[in-house]
Amino acid sequence: MRVIITGGTGYIGRHLVEALLERGDEAVVLSRSQGKVREAFGGRASAATWDGRTAEGWGQLADGADAIVNLAGESIFGGRWLPVKKKRIMESRTNAGRAVTEAVRQAEKKPSVVVQGAAVGCYGDRPPPPATEDAPLGEGFLADVCREWEASTSEVEDMGVRRAVARTGLVCSRDGGALAAMLSPFKLGLGGPIGDGKQGFPWIALEDEVGAILHLLDTPECHGPFNLTAPDVVDNRAFSKELARALRRPSFFRAPACVLRALLGEMAEEMLLQGQFVDSSKLRNSGYVFREPALRDFLERLFR
């Protein structure tokens, strides 16, 4: 396959590009800096320069490409969500989606599939029972971002292009994502639940995140939104307990909600103190087999 990837130098994107290259596909990475792409992949992936907002300069590459994966978007981490930060978070995603849509519109031979990035934050603060893909979308800034992000490429379906939406959970590995950010205090024996710890923690191993995206690319029957989260549904308290167990450390310390709100404001509320319980049975029923379905086994293998 010849696959165009936006956000290909980000945390998930880098590993997806490596997986595509490893299985013999051609990866075309869109980036503001071709040098960054060459540095990341040693010249094995093609690079195309784009402005992050339009199809100018790269749109012609969609003509004859097999697939486009749209993962572009500014990080939601990095301190308080000031108005200028929130604007960048929203516009970076919607602009990228519209650029992909425009490229598909211009293509004479259109891609077979567009995989659109999204997040389980679309469900807002979701208590049990776990949300399936047909659950109503939630409220809050993250839910609004996800709603607009998903909609940004919806028009490609009217052009006859299959579209799968990857609603990603908290991607976990040792070198990035949610788990890596938690490791330092836990290794020091200072880790523990956030707030009351009852909020959902919709985790997924990095290997399964990449594997699931490849599955959505490869499986013609996969249409619409898919929750990319592990089958083992846990809350923040249970995840903290299992992480401490795998590291052979205690987990007595609790991060007080009032302190987090004072330090990070809205970002703390939606990213740390709220959470989602999510059901990924639609992905499993489509034929995807999780490499890491169980939290305890995953963490034990990761830190063995």
PDB file of C-alpha atoms in Angstrom:
ATOM      1  CA  MET A   1       0.000   0.000   0.000  1.00  0.00           C
ATOM      2  CA  ARG A   2       0.955   3.606  -0.519  1.00  0.00           C
ATOM      3  CA  VAL A   3      -0.177   5.434   2.607  1.00  0.00           C
ATOM      4  CA  ILE A   4      -0.110   9.182   3.299  1.00  0.00           C
ATOM      5  CA  ILE A   5       0.185  10.030   6.996  1.00  0.00           C
ATOM      6  CA  THR A   6      -0.391  13.366   8.709  1.00  0.00           C
ATOM      7  CA  GLY A   7       1.102  13.545  12.188  1.00  0.00           C
ATOM      8  CA  GLY A   8       3.605  10.898  11.166  1.00  0.00           C
ATOM      9  CA  THR A   9       6.393  12.251  13.372  1.00  0.00           C
ATOM     10  CA  GLY A  10       4.236  12.248  16.528  1.00  0.00           C
ATOM     11  CA  TYR A  11       4.199   9.559  19.194  1.00  0.00           C
ATOM     12  CA  ILE A  12       1.642   7.243  17.575  1.00  0.00           C
ATOM     13  CA  GLY A  13       2.487   8.322  14.035  1.00  0.00           C
ATOM     14  CA  ARG A  14       6.172   7.363  14.302  1.00  0.00           C
ATOM     15  CA  HIS A  15       5.357   3.831  15.369  1.00  0.00           C
ATOM     16  CA  LEU A  16       2.651   3.498  12.725  1.00  0.00           C
ATOM     17  CA  VAL A  17       5.072   4.574   9.987  1.00  0.00           C
ATOM     18  CA  GLU A  18       7.651   2.059  11.255  1.00  0.00           C
ATOM     19  CA  ALA A  19       5.038  -0.702  11.163  1.00  0.00           C
ATOM     20  CA  LEU A  20       4.004   0.217   7.613  1.00  0.00           C
ATOM     21  CA  LEU A  21       7.607   0.212   6.448  1.00  0.00           C
ATOM     22  CA  GLU A  22       8.341  -3.072   8.195  1.00  0.00           C
ATOM     23  CA  ARG A  23       5.574  -4.854   6.334  1.00  0.00           C
ATOM     24  CA  GLY A  24       6.655  -3.400   2.986  1.00  0.00           C
ATOM     25  CA  ASP A  25       4.249  -0.503   2.492  1.00  0.00           C
ATOM     26  CA  GLU A  26       5.256   2.904   1.189  1.00  0.00           C
ATOM     27  CA  ALA A  27       4.765   5.682   3.744  1.00  0.00           C
ATOM     28  CA  VAL A  28       4.496   9.328   2.713  1.00  0.00           C
ATOM     29  CA  VAL A  29       4.789  11.552   5.781  1.00  0.00           C
ATOM     30  CA  LEU A  30       3.439  15.107   5.623  1.00  0.00           C
ATOM     31  CA  SER A  31       5.432  17.523   7.748  1.00  0.00           C
ATOM     32  CA  ARG A  32       6.459  21.153   7.989  1.00  0.00           C
ATOM     33  CA  SER A  33      10.056  19.903   7.957  1.00  0.00           C
ATOM     34  CA  GLN A  34      11.288  17.259   5.532  1.00  0.00           C
ATOM     35  CA  GLY A  35      14.502  17.133   7.542  1.00  0.00           C
ATOM     36  CA  LYS A  36      12.542  16.008  10.599  1.00  0.00           C
ATOM     37  CA  VAL A  37      11.062  13.134   8.595  1.00  0.00           C
ATOM     38  CA  ARG A  38      14.472  12.088   7.281  1.00  0.00           C
ATOM     39  CA  GLU A  39      15.912  12.208  10.782  1.00  0.00           C
ATOM     40  CA  ALA A  40      13.047  10.133  12.193  1.00  0.00           C
ATOM     41  CA  PHE A  41      13.078   7.399   9.551  1.00  0.00           C
ATOM     42  CA  GLY A  42      16.538   7.557   7.986  1.00  0.00           C
ATOM     43  CA  GLY A  43      15.236   8.171   4.479  1.00  0.00           C
ATOM     44  CA  ARG A  44      13.045   5.046   4.451  1.00  0.00           C
ATOM     45  CA  ALA A  45       9.828   7.084   4.425  1.00  0.00           C
ATOM     46  CA  SER A  46       9.002   9.672   1.786  1.00  0.00           C
ATOM     47  CA  ALA A  47       8.515  13.246   3.000  1.00  0.00           C
ATOM     48  CA  ALA A  48       6.231  15.958   1.672  1.00  0.00           C
ATOM     49  CA  THR A  49       6.112  19.502   2.977  1.00  0.00           C
ATOM     50  CA  TRP A  50       2.797  20.984   4.038  1.00  0.00           C
ATOM     51  CA  ASP A  51       1.630  23.941   6.085  1.00  0.00           C
ATOM     52  CA  GLY A  52      -0.592  21.954   8.434  1.00  0.00           C
ATOM     53  CA  ARG A  53      -3.681  23.789   7.180  1.00  0.00           C
ATOM     54  CA  THR A  54      -4.313  23.197   3.479  1.00  0.00           C
ATOM     55  CA  ALA A  55      -3.744  20.708   0.654  1.00  0.00           C
ATOM     56  CA  GLU A  56      -1.366  23.114  -1.061  1.00  0.00           C
ATOM     57  CA  GLY A  57       1.890  21.476  -2.124  1.00  0.00           C
ATOM     58  CA  TRP A  58       0.896  17.878  -1.379  1.00  0.00           C
ATOM     59  CA  GLY A  59      -2.710  17.385  -2.464  1.00  0.00           C
ATOM     60  CA  GLN A  60      -1.669  15.813  -5.756  1.00  0.00           C
ATOM     61  CA  LEU A  61      -0.126  12.917  -3.799  1.00  0.00           C
ATOM     62  CA  ALA A  62      -3.607  11.720  -2.856  1.00  0.00           C
ATOM     63  CA  ASP A  63      -4.275  10.923  -6.521  1.00  0.00           C
ATOM     64  CA  GLY A  64      -3.549   7.195  -6.741  1.00  0.00           C
ATOM     65  CA  ALA A  65      -2.649   6.717  -3.085  1.00  0.00           C
ATOM     66  CA  ASP A  66      -4.214   3.696  -1.387  1.00  0.00           C
ATOM     67  CA  ALA A  67      -4.950   5.316   1.964  1.00  0.00           C
ATOM     68  CA  ILE A  68      -4.639   8.426   4.121  1.00  0.00           C
ATOM     69  CA  VAL A  69      -4.234   8.332   7.900  1.00  0.00           C
ATOM     70  CA  ASN A  70      -4.982  11.651   9.575  1.00  0.00           C
ATOM     71  CA  LEU A  71      -3.374  11.885  13.033  1.00  0.00           C
ATOM     72  CA  ALA A  72      -2.307  15.543  12.973  1.00  0.00           C
ATOM     73  CA  GLY A  73      -3.084  17.781  15.930  1.00  0.00           C
ATOM     74  CA  GLU A  74      -1.374  19.864  18.579  1.00  0.00           C
ATOM     75  CA  SER A  75      -0.732  18.119  21.889  1.00  0.00           C
ATOM     76  CA  ILE A  76      -3.421  18.618  24.522  1.00  0.00           C
ATOM     77  CA  PHE A  77      -0.785  18.384  27.257  1.00  0.00           C
ATOM     78  CA  GLY A  78       1.627  21.083  28.359  1.00  0.00           C
ATOM     79  CA  GLY A  79      -0.029  23.089  31.119  1.00  0.00           C
ATOM     80  CA  ARG A  80      -3.208  25.125  31.422  1.00  0.00           C
ATOM     81  CA  TRP A  81      -5.622  25.399  28.529  1.00  0.00           C
ATOM     82  CA  LEU A  82      -5.431  29.119  27.990  1.00  0.00           C
ATOM     83  CA  PRO A  83      -7.698  30.469  25.215  1.00  0.00           C
ATOM     84  CA  VAL A  84      -4.841  30.638  22.699  1.00  0.00           C
ATOM     85  CA  LYS A  85      -3.852  27.035  23.505  1.00  0.00           C
ATOM     86  CA  LYS A  86      -7.433  25.817  23.107  1.00  0.00           C
ATOM     87  CA  LYS A  87      -7.695  27.568  19.761  1.00  0.00           C
ATOM     88  CA  ARG A  88      -4.505  25.883  18.517  1.00  0.00           C
ATOM     89  CA  ILE A  89      -5.701  22.472  19.723  1.00  0.00           C
ATOM     90  CA  MET A  90      -8.992  22.822  17.869  1.00  0.00           C
ATOM     91  CA  GLU A  91      -7.740  24.446  14.674  1.00  0.00           C
ATOM     92  CA  SER A  92      -4.760  22.127  14.232  1.00  0.00           C
ATOM     93  CA  ARG A  93      -7.169  19.202  14.003  1.00  0.00           C
ATOM     94  CA  THR A  94      -9.969  20.706  11.978  1.00  0.00           C
ATOM     95  CA  ASN A  95      -7.589  22.353   9.493  1.00  0.00           C
ATOM     96  CA  ALA A  96      -5.749  19.075   8.935  1.00  0.00           C
ATOM     97  CA  GLY A  97      -9.017  17.232   8.352  1.00  0.00           C
ATOM     98  CA  ARG A  98     -10.252  19.793   5.868  1.00  0.00           C
ATOM     99  CA  ALA A  99      -6.921  19.605   4.033  1.00  0.00           C
ATOM    100  CA  VAL A 100      -7.295  15.830   3.726  1.00  0.00           C
ATOM    101  CA  THR A 101     -10.848  16.262   2.463  1.00  0.00           C
ATOM    102  CA  GLU A 102      -9.734  18.782  -0.140  1.00  0.00           C
ATOM    103  CA  ALA A 103      -6.926  16.490  -1.329  1.00  0.00           C
ATOM    104  CA  VAL A 104      -9.384  13.614  -1.745  1.00  0.00           C
ATOM    105  CA  ARG A 105     -11.802  15.888  -3.602  1.00  0.00           C
ATOM    106  CA  GLN A 106      -9.082  16.902  -6.071  1.00  0.00           C
ATOM    107  CA  ALA A 107      -7.855  13.333  -6.668  1.00  0.00           C
ATOM    108  CA  GLU A 108      -8.950  11.725  -9.916  1.00  0.00           C
ATOM    109  CA  LYS A 109      -8.202   8.245  -8.542  1.00  0.00           C
ATOM    110  CA  LYS A 110      -9.301   8.549  -4.950  1.00  0.00           C
ATOM    111  CA  PRO A 111      -7.830   6.634  -1.993  1.00  0.00           C
ATOM    112  CA  SER A 112      -9.696   3.519  -0.927  1.00  0.00           C
ATOM    113  CA  VAL A 113      -9.805   4.525   2.724  1.00  0.00           C
ATOM    114  CA  VAL A 114      -9.256   7.419   5.115  1.00  0.00           C
ATOM    115  CA  VAL A 115      -8.514   6.557   8.739  1.00  0.00           C
ATOM    116  CA  GLN A 116      -9.416   9.561  10.857  1.00  0.00           C
ATOM    117  CA  GLY A 117      -7.828  10.068  14.253  1.00  0.00           C
ATOM    118  CA  ALA A 118     -10.057  10.806  17.239  1.00  0.00           C
ATOM    119  CA  ALA A 119     -10.199  10.074  20.968  1.00  0.00           C
ATOM    120  CA  VAL A 120     -12.481   8.516  23.555  1.00  0.00           C
ATOM    121  CA  GLY A 121     -12.632  11.979  25.103  1.00  0.00           C
ATOM    122  CA  CYS A 122     -15.579  12.402  22.736  1.00  0.00           C
ATOM    123  CA  TYR A 123     -17.738  10.710  25.402  1.00  0.00           C
ATOM    124  CA  GLY A 124     -16.951  13.344  28.022  1.00  0.00           C
ATOM    125  CA  ASP A 125     -16.915  12.160  31.633  1.00  0.00           C
ATOM    126  CA  ARG A 126     -18.308   8.661  31.106  1.00  0.00           C
ATOM    127  CA  PRO A 127     -19.276   6.447  34.093  1.00  0.00           C
ATOM    128  CA  PRO A 128     -20.198   2.756  33.721  1.00  0.00           C
ATOM    129  CA  PRO A 129     -21.603   1.042  31.763  1.00  0.00           C
ATOM    130  CA  PRO A 130     -18.815   1.307  29.175  1.00  0.00           C
ATOM    131  CA  ALA A 131     -19.617   3.415  26.127  1.00  0.00           C
ATOM    132  CA  THR A 132     -20.053   1.757  22.755  1.00  0.00           C
ATOM    133  CA  GLU A 133     -19.597   3.669  19.521  1.00  0.00           C
ATOM    134  CA  ASP A 134     -23.284   4.522  19.283  1.00  0.00           C
ATOM    135  CA  ALA A 135     -23.333   6.171  22.724  1.00  0.00           C
ATOM    136  CA  PRO A 136     -24.151   9.896  22.725  1.00  0.00           C
ATOM    137  CA  LEU A 137     -21.163  12.226  22.664  1.00  0.00           C
ATOM    138  CA  GLY A 138     -20.388  14.087  25.855  1.00  0.00           C
ATOM    139  CA  GLU A 139     -19.868  17.646  26.969  1.00  0.00           C
ATOM    140  CA  GLY A 140     -16.753  19.732  27.591  1.00  0.00           C
ATOM    141  CA  PHE A 141     -13.847  21.078  25.602  1.00  0.00           C
ATOM    142  CA  LEU A 142     -12.363  17.684  24.707  1.00  0.00           C
ATOM    143  CA  ALA A 143     -15.711  16.342  23.566  1.00  0.00           C
ATOM    144  CA  ASP A 144     -16.176  19.436  21.391  1.00  0.00           C
ATOM    145  CA  VAL A 145     -12.707  18.991  19.891  1.00  0.00           C
ATOM    146  CA  CYS A 146     -13.356  15.335  19.117  1.00  0.00           C
ATOM    147  CA  ARG A 147     -16.726  16.111  17.571  1.00  0.00           C
ATOM    148  CA  GLU A 148     -15.223  18.700  15.196  1.00  0.00           C
ATOM    149  CA  TRP A 149     -12.137  16.542  14.561  1.00  0.00           C
ATOM    150  CA  GLU A 150     -14.205  13.582  13.430  1.00  0.00           C
ATOM    151  CA  ALA A 151     -16.479  15.763  11.296  1.00  0.00           C
ATOM    152  CA  SER A 152     -13.548  17.379   9.490  1.00  0.00           C
ATOM    153  CA  THR A 153     -13.198  14.437   7.063  1.00  0.00           C
ATOM    154  CA  SER A 154     -16.801  13.218   6.956  1.00  0.00           C
ATOM    155  CA  GLU A 155     -17.301  14.529   3.408  1.00  0.00           C
ATOM    156  CA  VAL A 156     -14.952  11.905   1.930  1.00  0.00           C
ATOM    157  CA  GLU A 157     -17.711   9.343   2.456  1.00  0.00           C
ATOM    158  CA  ASP A 158     -19.908  11.294   0.027  1.00  0.00           C
ATOM    159  CA  MET A 159     -17.072  10.890  -2.503  1.00  0.00           C
ATOM    160  CA  GLY A 160     -17.235   7.089  -2.237  1.00  0.00           C
ATOM    161  CA  VAL A 161     -14.237   6.713   0.088  1.00  0.00           C
ATOM    162  CA  ARG A 162     -14.453   4.338   3.033  1.00  0.00           C
ATOM    163  CA  ARG A 163     -13.766   6.124   6.329  1.00  0.00           C
ATOM    164  CA  ALA A 164     -12.894   4.579   9.688  1.00  0.00           C
ATOM    165  CA  VAL A 165     -12.585   6.719  12.809  1.00  0.00           C
ATOM    166  CA  ALA A 166     -10.054   5.624  15.437  1.00  0.00           C
ATOM    167  CA  ARG A 167     -11.317   6.781  18.854  1.00  0.00           C
ATOM    168  CA  THR A 168      -8.126   6.240  20.770  1.00  0.00           C
ATOM    169  CA  GLY A 169      -7.765   5.718  24.500  1.00  0.00           C
ATOM    170  CA  LEU A 170      -4.707   6.357  26.683  1.00  0.00           C
ATOM    171  CA  VAL A 171      -1.823   4.818  24.747  1.00  0.00           C
ATOM    172  CA  CYS A 172       0.671   3.087  27.022  1.00  0.00           C
ATOM    173  CA  SER A 173       4.336   2.223  26.511  1.00  0.00           C
ATOM    174  CA  ARG A 174       7.591   2.916  28.325  1.00  0.00           C
ATOM    175  CA  ASP A 175       8.785   5.597  25.907  1.00  0.00           C
ATOM    176  CA  GLY A 176       5.748   7.878  25.612  1.00  0.00           C
ATOM    177  CA  GLY A 177       2.084   8.430  26.216  1.00  0.00           C
ATOM    178  CA  ALA A 178       0.129   8.330  29.459  1.00  0.00           C
ATOM    179  CA  LEU A 179       2.091   5.541  31.112  1.00  0.00           C
ATOM    180  CA  ALA A 180       5.508   7.111  30.545  1.00  0.00           C
ATOM    181  CA  ALA A 181       4.276  10.327  32.176  1.00  0.00           C
ATOM    182  CA  MET A 182       3.264   8.372  35.283  1.00  0.00           C
ATOM    183  CA  LEU A 183       6.463   6.390  35.747  1.00  0.00           C
ATOM    184  CA  SER A 184       8.716   8.794  37.678  1.00  0.00           C
ATOM    185  CA  PRO A 185       6.582   9.175  40.825  1.00  0.00           C
ATOM    186  CA  PHE A 186       5.620   5.496  40.798  1.00  0.00           C
ATOM    187  CA  LYS A 187       9.253   4.379  40.571  1.00  0.00           C
ATOM    188  CA  LEU A 188       9.977   6.548  43.610  1.00  0.00           C
ATOM    189  CA  GLY A 189       7.123   4.946  45.519  1.00  0.00           C
ATOM    190  CA  LEU A 190       5.130   8.200  45.382  1.00  0.00           C
ATOM    191  CA  GLY A 191       2.456   7.106  42.922  1.00  0.00           C
ATOM    192  CA  GLY A 192      -1.215   6.530  43.505  1.00  0.00           C
ATOM    193  CA  PRO A 193      -4.710   7.357  42.286  1.00  0.00           C
ATOM    194  CA  ILE A 194      -5.666  10.767  40.940  1.00  0.00           C
ATOM    195  CA  GLY A 195      -8.490  12.338  42.914  1.00  0.00           C
ATOM    196  CA  ASP A 196     -10.850   9.609  44.107  1.00  0.00           C
ATOM    197  CA  GLY A 197      -9.506   7.227  41.451  1.00  0.00           C
ATOM    198  CA  LYS A 198     -13.000   6.199  40.343  1.00  0.00           C
ATOM    199  CA  GLN A 199     -12.741   7.779  36.877  1.00  0.00           C
ATOM    200  CA  GLY A 200     -12.372   5.440  33.922  1.00  0.00           C
ATOM    201  CA  PHE A 201      -8.870   4.792  32.601  1.00  0.00           C
ATOM    202  CA  PRO A 202      -9.326   3.629  28.974  1.00  0.00           C
ATOM    203  CA  TRP A 203      -5.836   2.270  28.323  1.00  0.00           C
ATOM    204  CA  ILE A 204      -4.404   0.549  25.243  1.00  0.00           C
ATOM    205  CA  ALA A 205      -0.919  -0.820  24.637  1.00  0.00           C
ATOM    206  CA  LEU A 206       1.039   0.999  21.921  1.00  0.00           C
ATOM    207  CA  GLU A 207       1.396  -2.270  20.006  1.00  0.00           C
ATOM    208  CA  ASP A 208      -2.379  -2.622  19.882  1.00  0.00           C
ATOM    209  CA  GLU A 209      -2.922   1.011  18.979  1.00  0.00           C
ATOM    210  CA  VAL A 210      -0.719   0.569  15.900  1.00  0.00           C
ATOM    211  CA  GLY A 211      -2.128  -2.886  15.174  1.00  0.00           C
ATOM    212  CA  ALA A 212      -5.695  -1.603  15.356  1.00  0.00           C
ATOM    213  CA  ILE A 213      -4.998   1.268  12.945  1.00  0.00           C
ATOM    214  CA  LEU A 214      -3.444  -1.189  10.487  1.00  0.00           C
ATOM    215  CA  HIS A 215      -6.526  -3.376  10.909  1.00  0.00           C
ATOM    216  CA  LEU A 216      -8.798  -0.441  10.072  1.00  0.00           C
ATOM    217  CA  LEU A 217      -6.676   0.264   6.997  1.00  0.00           C
ATOM    218  CA  ASP A 218      -6.726  -3.326   5.799  1.00  0.00           C
ATOM    219  CA  THR A 219     -10.298  -4.416   6.545  1.00  0.00           C
ATOM    220  CA  PRO A 220     -12.863  -3.282   3.954  1.00  0.00           C
ATOM    221  CA  GLU A 221     -15.740  -4.009   6.339  1.00  0.00           C
ATOM    222  CA  CYS A 222     -14.530  -1.427   8.880  1.00  0.00           C
ATOM    223  CA  HIS A 223     -16.633   1.719   8.547  1.00  0.00           C
ATOM    224  CA  GLY A 224     -17.383   4.486  11.029  1.00  0.00           C
ATOM    225  CA  PRO A 225     -16.101   4.955  14.576  1.00  0.00           C
ATOM    226  CA  PHE A 226     -14.158   2.314  16.508  1.00  0.00           C
ATOM    227  CA  ASN A 227     -13.096   2.498  20.152  1.00  0.00           C
ATOM    228  CA  LEU A 228      -9.386   1.696  20.409  1.00  0.00           C
ATOM    229  CA  THR A 229      -9.129   0.600  24.040  1.00  0.00           C
ATOM    230  CA  ALA A 230      -8.123  -2.661  25.705  1.00  0.00           C
ATOM    231  CA  PRO A 231     -10.867  -5.155  26.658  1.00  0.00           C
ATOM    232  CA  ASP A 232      -9.778  -4.994  30.313  1.00  0.00           C
ATOM    233  CA  VAL A 233     -11.865  -2.031  31.512  1.00  0.00           C
ATOM    234  CA  VAL A 234     -10.445  -0.424  34.675  1.00  0.00           C
ATOM    235  CA  ASP A 235     -10.632   2.798  36.659  1.00  0.00           C
ATOM    236  CA  ASN A 236      -7.707   5.034  37.609  1.00  0.00           C
ATOM    237  CA  ARG A 237      -7.397   3.435  41.042  1.00  0.00           C
ATOM    238  CA  ALA A 238      -7.100  -0.079  39.609  1.00  0.00           C
ATOM    239  CA  PHE A 239      -4.579   1.034  36.985  1.00  0.00           C
ATOM    240  CA  SER A 240      -2.461   2.734  39.660  1.00  0.00           C
ATOM    241  CA  LYS A 241      -2.550  -0.382  41.829  1.00  0.00           C
ATOM    242  CA  GLU A 242      -1.454  -2.658  38.983  1.00  0.00           C
ATOM    243  CA  LEU A 243       1.304  -0.282  37.896  1.00  0.00           C
ATOM    244  CA  ALA A 244       2.691  -0.121  41.439  1.00  0.00           C
ATOM    245  CA  ARG A 245       2.485  -3.903  41.666  1.00  0.00           C
ATOM    246  CA  ALA A 246       4.427  -4.365  38.413  1.00  0.00           C
ATOM    247  CA  LEU A 247       7.120  -1.932  39.632  1.00  0.00           C
ATOM    248  CA  ARG A 248       7.249  -3.554  43.100  1.00  0.00           C
ATOM    249  CA  ARG A 249       6.423  -0.219  44.710  1.00  0.00           C
ATOM    250  CA  PRO A 250       3.688   1.001  47.061  1.00  0.00           C
ATOM    251  CA  SER A 251       0.828   3.170  45.809  1.00  0.00           C
ATOM    252  CA  PHE A 252      -0.346   4.953  48.928  1.00  0.00           C
ATOM    253  CA  PHE A 253      -0.101   8.529  47.706  1.00  0.00           C
ATOM    254  CA  ARG A 254      -3.168  10.176  46.221  1.00  0.00           C
ATOM    255  CA  ALA A 255      -2.979  13.285  44.001  1.00  0.00           C
ATOM    256  CA  PRO A 256      -5.525  15.689  45.553  1.00  0.00           C
ATOM    257  CA  ALA A 257      -8.144  16.979  43.151  1.00  0.00           C
ATOM    258  CA  CYS A 258      -8.083  20.473  44.663  1.00  0.00           C
ATOM    259  CA  VAL A 259      -4.335  20.824  44.071  1.00  0.00           C
ATOM    260  CA  LEU A 260      -4.594  19.664  40.462  1.00  0.00           C
ATOM    261  CA  ARG A 261      -7.458  22.052  39.776  1.00  0.00           C
ATOM    262  CA  ALA A 262      -5.468  24.920  41.269  1.00  0.00           C
ATOM    263  CA  LEU A 263      -2.403  24.112  39.163  1.00  0.00           C
ATOM    264  CA  LEU A 264      -3.962  23.120  35.831  1.00  0.00           C
ATOM    265  CA  GLY A 265      -7.563  24.324  35.884  1.00  0.00           C
ATOM    266  CA  GLU A 266      -9.808  22.967  33.122  1.00  0.00           C
ATOM    267  CA  MET A 267      -7.067  20.727  31.785  1.00  0.00           C
ATOM    268  CA  ALA A 268      -6.843  18.890  35.150  1.00  0.00           C
ATOM    269  CA  GLU A 269     -10.619  18.498  35.310  1.00  0.00           C
ATOM    270  CA  GLU A 270     -11.057  16.943  31.869  1.00  0.00           C
ATOM    271  CA  MET A 271      -7.749  15.097  31.454  1.00  0.00           C
ATOM    272  CA  LEU A 272      -7.031  13.838  34.976  1.00  0.00           C
ATOM    273  CA  LEU A 273     -10.100  13.955  37.204  1.00  0.00           C
ATOM    274  CA  GLN A 274     -12.605  12.817  34.597  1.00  0.00           C
ATOM    275  CA  GLY A 275     -12.369   9.631  32.550  1.00  0.00           C
ATOM    276  CA  GLN A 276     -14.206   7.223  30.321  1.00  0.00           C
ATOM    277  CA  PHE A 277     -15.302   3.629  30.669  1.00  0.00           C
ATOM    278  CA  VAL A 278     -15.226   2.369  27.084  1.00  0.00           C
ATOM    279  CA  ASP A 279     -16.252  -0.830  25.272  1.00  0.00           C
ATOM    280  CA  SER A 280     -14.117  -1.995  22.321  1.00  0.00           C
ATOM    281  CA  SER A 281     -16.181  -5.031  21.318  1.00  0.00           C
ATOM    282  CA  LYS A 282     -16.929  -3.545  17.869  1.00  0.00           C
ATOM    283  CA  LEU A 283     -13.205  -3.615  17.059  1.00  0.00           C
ATOM    284  CA  ARG A 284     -12.855  -7.176  18.353  1.00  0.00           C
ATOM    285  CA  ASN A 285     -15.958  -8.315  16.471  1.00  0.00           C
ATOM    286  CA  SER A 286     -14.457  -6.935  13.253  1.00  0.00           C
ATOM    287  CA  GLY A 287     -11.633  -9.456  13.599  1.00  0.00           C
ATOM    288  CA  TYR A 288      -8.949  -7.619  15.529  1.00  0.00           C
ATOM    289  CA  VAL A 289      -7.159  -9.743  18.147  1.00  0.00           C
ATOM    290  CA  PHE A 290      -5.519  -7.796  20.954  1.00  0.00           C
ATOM    291  CA  ARG A 291      -1.889  -8.553  21.711  1.00  0.00           C
ATOM    292  CA  GLU A 292      -2.274  -7.086  25.212  1.00  0.00           C
ATOM    293  CA  PRO A 293      -5.866  -7.588  26.396  1.00  0.00           C
ATOM    294  CA  ALA A 294      -5.187  -7.838  30.161  1.00  0.00           C
ATOM    295  CA  LEU A 295      -3.704  -4.989  32.204  1.00  0.00           C
ATOM    296  CA  ARG A 296      -1.797  -7.051  34.789  1.00  0.00           C
ATOM    297  CA  ASP A 297      -0.131  -9.249  32.169  1.00  0.00           C
ATOM    298  CA  PHE A 298       0.745  -6.239  30.025  1.00  0.00           C
ATOM    299  CA  LEU A 299       2.432  -4.335  32.860  1.00  0.00           C
ATOM    300  CA  GLU A 300       4.238  -7.429  34.121  1.00  0.00           C
ATOM    301  CA  ARG A 301       5.717  -8.076  30.685  1.00  0.00           C
ATOM    302  CA  LEU A 302       6.562  -4.402  30.179  1.00  0.00           C
ATOM    303  CA  PHE A 303       8.566  -4.079  33.405  1.00  0.00           C
ATOM    304  CA  ARG A 304       9.847  -7.615  33.797  1.00  0.00           C
TER     305      ARG A 304
END
